[in-house]
Short mmCIF file of C-alpha atoms in Angstrom, two decimals:
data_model
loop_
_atom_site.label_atom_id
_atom_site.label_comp_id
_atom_site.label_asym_id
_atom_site.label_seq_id
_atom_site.Cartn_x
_atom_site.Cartn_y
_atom_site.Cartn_z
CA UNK A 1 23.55 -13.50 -4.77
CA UNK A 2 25.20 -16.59 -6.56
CA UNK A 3 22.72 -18.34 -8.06
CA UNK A 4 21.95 -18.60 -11.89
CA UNK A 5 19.52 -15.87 -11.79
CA UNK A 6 22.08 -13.45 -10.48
CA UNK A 7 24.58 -14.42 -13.25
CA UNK A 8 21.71 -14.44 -15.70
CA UNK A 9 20.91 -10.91 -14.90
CA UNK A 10 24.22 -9.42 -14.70
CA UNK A 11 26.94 -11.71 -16.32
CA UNK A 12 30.56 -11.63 -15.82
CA UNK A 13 32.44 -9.09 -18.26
CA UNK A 14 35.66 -8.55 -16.85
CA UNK A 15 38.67 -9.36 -14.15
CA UNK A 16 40.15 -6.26 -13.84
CA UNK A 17 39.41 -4.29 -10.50
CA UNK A 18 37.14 -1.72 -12.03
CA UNK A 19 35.41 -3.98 -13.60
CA UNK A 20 34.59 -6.30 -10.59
CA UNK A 21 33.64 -3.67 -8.86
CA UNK A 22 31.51 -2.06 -11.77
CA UNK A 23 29.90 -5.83 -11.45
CA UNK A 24 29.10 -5.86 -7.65
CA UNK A 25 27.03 -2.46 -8.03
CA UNK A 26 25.28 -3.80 -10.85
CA UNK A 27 24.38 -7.12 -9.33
CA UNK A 28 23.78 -4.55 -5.83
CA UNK A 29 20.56 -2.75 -8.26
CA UNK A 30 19.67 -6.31 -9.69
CA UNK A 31 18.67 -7.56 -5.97
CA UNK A 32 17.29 -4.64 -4.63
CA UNK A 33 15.13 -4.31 -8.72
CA UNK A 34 14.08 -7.76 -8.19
CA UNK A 35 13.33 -7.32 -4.51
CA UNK A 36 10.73 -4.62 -5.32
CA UNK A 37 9.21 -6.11 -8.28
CA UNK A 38 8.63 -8.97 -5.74
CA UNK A 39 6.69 -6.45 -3.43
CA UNK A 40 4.88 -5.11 -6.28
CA UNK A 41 3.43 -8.43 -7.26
CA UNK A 42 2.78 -9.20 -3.41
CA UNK A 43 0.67 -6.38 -2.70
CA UNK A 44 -1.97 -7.08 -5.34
CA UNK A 45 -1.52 -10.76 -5.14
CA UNK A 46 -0.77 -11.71 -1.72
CA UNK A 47 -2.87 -8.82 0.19
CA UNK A 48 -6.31 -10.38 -1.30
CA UNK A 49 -5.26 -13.80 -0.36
CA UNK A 50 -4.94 -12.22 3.33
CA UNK A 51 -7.92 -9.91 3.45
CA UNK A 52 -10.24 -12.55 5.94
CA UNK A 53 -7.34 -12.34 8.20
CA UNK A 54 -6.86 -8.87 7.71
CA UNK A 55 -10.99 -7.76 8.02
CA UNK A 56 -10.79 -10.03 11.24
CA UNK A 57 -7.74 -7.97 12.48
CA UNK A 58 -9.37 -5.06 12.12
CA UNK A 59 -12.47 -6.01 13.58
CA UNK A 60 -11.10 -7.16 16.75
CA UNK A 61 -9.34 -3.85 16.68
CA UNK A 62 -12.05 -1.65 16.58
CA UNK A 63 -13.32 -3.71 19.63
CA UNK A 64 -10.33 -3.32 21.17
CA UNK A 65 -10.13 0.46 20.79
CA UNK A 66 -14.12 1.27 21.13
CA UNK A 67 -15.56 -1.41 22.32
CA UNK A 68 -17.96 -2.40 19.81
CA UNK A 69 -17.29 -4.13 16.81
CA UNK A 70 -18.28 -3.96 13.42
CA UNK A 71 -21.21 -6.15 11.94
CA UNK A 72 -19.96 -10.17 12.55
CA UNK A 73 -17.96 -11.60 10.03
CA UNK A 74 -19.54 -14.88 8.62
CA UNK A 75 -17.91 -17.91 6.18
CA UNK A 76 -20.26 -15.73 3.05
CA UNK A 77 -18.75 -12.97 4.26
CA UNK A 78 -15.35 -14.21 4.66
CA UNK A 79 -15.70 -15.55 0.72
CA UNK A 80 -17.45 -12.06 -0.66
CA UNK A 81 -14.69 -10.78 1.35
CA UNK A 82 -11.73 -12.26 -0.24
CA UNK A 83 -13.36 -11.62 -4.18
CA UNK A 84 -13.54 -8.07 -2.75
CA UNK A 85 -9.97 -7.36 -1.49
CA UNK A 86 -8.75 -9.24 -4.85
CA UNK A 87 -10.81 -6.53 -7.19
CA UNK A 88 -9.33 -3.79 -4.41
CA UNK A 89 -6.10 -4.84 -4.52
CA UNK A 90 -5.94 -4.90 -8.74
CA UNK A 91 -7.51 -1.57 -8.65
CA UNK A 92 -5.34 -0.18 -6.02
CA UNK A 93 -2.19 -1.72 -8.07
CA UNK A 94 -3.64 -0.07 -10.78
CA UNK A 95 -3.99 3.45 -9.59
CA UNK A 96 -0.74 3.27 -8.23
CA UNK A 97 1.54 2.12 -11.30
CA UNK A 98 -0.41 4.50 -13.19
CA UNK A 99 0.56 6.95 -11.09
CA UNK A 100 3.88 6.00 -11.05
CA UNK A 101 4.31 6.00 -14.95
CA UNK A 102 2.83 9.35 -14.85
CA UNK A 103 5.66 10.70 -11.99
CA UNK A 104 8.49 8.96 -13.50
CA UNK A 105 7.23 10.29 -17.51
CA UNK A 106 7.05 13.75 -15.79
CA UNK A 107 10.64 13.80 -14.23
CA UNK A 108 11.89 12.45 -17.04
CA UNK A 109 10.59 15.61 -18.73
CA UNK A 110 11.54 17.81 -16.29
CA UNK A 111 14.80 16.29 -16.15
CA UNK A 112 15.49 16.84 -19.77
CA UNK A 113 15.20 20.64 -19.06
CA UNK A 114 16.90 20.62 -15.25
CA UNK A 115 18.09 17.52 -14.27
CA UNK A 116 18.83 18.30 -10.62
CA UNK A 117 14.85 19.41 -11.04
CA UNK A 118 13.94 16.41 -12.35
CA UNK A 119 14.99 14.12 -9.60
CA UNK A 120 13.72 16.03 -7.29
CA UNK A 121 10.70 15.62 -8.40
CA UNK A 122 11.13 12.23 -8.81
CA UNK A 123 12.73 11.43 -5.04
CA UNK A 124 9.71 13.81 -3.47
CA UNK A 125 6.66 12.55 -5.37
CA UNK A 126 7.42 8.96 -6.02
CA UNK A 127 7.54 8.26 -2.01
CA UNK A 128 4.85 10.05 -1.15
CA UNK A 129 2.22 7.98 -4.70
CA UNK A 130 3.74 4.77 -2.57
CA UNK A 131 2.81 5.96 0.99
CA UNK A 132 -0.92 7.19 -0.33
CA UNK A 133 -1.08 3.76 -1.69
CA UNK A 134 -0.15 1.67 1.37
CA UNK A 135 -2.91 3.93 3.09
CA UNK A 136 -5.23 2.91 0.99
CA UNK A 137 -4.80 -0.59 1.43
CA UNK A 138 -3.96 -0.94 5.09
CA UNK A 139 -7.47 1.29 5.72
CA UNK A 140 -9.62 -0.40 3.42
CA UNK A 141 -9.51 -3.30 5.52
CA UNK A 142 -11.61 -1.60 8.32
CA UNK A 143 -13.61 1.01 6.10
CA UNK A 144 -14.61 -2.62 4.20
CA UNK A 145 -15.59 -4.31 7.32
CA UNK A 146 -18.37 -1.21 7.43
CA UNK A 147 -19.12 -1.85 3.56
CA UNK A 148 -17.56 1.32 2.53
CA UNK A 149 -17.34 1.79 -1.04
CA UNK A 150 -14.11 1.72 -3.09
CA UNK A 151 -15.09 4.89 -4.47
CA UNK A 152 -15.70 6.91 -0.68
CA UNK A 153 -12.53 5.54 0.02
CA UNK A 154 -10.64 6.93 -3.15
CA UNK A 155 -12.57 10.28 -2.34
CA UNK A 156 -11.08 9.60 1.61
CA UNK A 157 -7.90 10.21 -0.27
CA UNK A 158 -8.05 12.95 -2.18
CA UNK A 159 -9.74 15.26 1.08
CA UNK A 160 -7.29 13.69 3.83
CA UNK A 161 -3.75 13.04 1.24
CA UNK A 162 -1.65 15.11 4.06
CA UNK A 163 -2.24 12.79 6.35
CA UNK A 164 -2.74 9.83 4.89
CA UNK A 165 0.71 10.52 2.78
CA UNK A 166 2.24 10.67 6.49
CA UNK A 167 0.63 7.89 7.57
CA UNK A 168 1.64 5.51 4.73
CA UNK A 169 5.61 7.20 4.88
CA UNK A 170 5.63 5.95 8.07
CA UNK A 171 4.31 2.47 7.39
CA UNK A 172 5.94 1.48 4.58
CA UNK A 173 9.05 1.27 7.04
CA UNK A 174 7.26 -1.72 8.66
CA UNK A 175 5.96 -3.00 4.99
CA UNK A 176 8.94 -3.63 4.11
CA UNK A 177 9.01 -6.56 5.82
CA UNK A 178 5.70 -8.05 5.41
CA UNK A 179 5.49 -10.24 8.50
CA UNK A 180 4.83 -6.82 10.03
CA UNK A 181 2.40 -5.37 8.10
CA UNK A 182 -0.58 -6.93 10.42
CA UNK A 183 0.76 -3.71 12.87
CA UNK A 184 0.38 -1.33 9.86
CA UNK A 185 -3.78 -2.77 9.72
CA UNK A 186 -3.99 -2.21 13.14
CA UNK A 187 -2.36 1.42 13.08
CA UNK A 188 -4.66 1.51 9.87
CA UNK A 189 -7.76 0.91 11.73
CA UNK A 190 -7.06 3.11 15.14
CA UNK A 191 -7.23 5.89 12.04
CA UNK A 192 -10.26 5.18 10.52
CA UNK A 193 -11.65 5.56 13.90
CA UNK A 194 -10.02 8.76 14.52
CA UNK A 195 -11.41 10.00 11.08
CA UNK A 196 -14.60 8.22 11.40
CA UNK A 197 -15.52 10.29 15.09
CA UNK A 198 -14.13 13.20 12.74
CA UNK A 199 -16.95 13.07 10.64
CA UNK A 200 -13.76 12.97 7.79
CA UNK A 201 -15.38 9.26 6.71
CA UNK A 202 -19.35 7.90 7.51
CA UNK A 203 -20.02 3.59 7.84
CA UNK A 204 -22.27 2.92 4.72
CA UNK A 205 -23.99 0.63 7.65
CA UNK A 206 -25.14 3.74 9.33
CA UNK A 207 -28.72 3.96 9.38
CA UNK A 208 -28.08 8.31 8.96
CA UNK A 209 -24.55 10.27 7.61
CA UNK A 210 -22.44 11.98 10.08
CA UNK A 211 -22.49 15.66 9.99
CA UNK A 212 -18.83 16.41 8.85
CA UNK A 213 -16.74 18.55 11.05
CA UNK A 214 -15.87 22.02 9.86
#
């Protein structure tokens, strides 16, 4: 709060009592700005560089739950693995700060026309681009473990987004402080089982598809 960043970022400008205050709320939106920019850069930086521990997690998990696991995780595997949930996490990332510019040049729009409209729009679809994100990730882990492709797992999204958007609301609570974000992979996983014995999602290690549920 008092280090040369801070004051870098938002510089004193005044001693009067307005203007103090006017200086606490801006240096308030610096931390919190520079507190999510740090959680942007984790997620497609930091996530890859935990993916073995993460796959691993959610294969014990899926033991835990069905009592099977998943094809064994070996030190090539582990490797392909983390090369894998780097290009997963950059696409991911992608996806979702395109998405993001897309919301936030929409609103804008909107905004121009109705502002109360506008951020609406903004505070409704904004949360809910973050939570289908956070899905994404915390499930890939276990859809990956049965060499799902990126692209059945995109599709995953567009045909379950209700709940997945739920889902991801919900975790992104616990994200927020990423020492607990191993209990969002393991939420993550119990769900890919649910929508795996749904027929909603098929293991590309199956020998034969699943017949999808009506």
């Amino acid at each position: 709060w008092d280090s040369e960043l801070a004051h870098w970022l938002v510089p004193a400008f005044g001693h009067a009592g307005w203007e103090v205050a006017l200086q606490g709320f801006a240096r308030a939106c610096a931390y919190v700005l520079v507190w999510l920019a740090a959680l942007a850069v984790a997620a497609p930086l930091a996530l890859p560089v935990s993916a073995p521990l993460f796959s691993v997690l959610a294969e014990r998990t899926e033991q835990a739950l069905s009592g099977r696991s998943p094809p064994a995780l070996t030190l090539p595997t582990l490797v392909r693995e983390s090369f894998r949930g780097l290009v997963r996490g950059l696409s991911i990332a992608a996806l979702q700060i395109a998405g993001m510019v897309v919301i936030g040049a929409a609103s804008f729009v909107v905004g121009l026309v109705v502002p109360p409209l506008g951020a609406a729009l903004s505070a409704v679809l904004m949360p809910c681009w973050n939570a289908l994100g956070l899905s994404a990730m915390a499930l890939s882990f276990a859809l990956d473990n049965h060499r799902c492709r990126l692209a059945d797992q995109l599709t995953l999204l567009q045909t379950e987004r209700a709940r997945l958007v739920g889902f991801g609301l919900a975790g992104q609570a616990l994200a927020w402080f990423p020492l607990f974000f191993p209990l969002v992979v393991v939420a993550a996983t119990a769900l890919a089982l649910q929508l795996h014995s749904e027929g909603k999602v098929r293991w590309d290690d199956e020998p034969t598809s699943l017949p999808r549920s009506p």
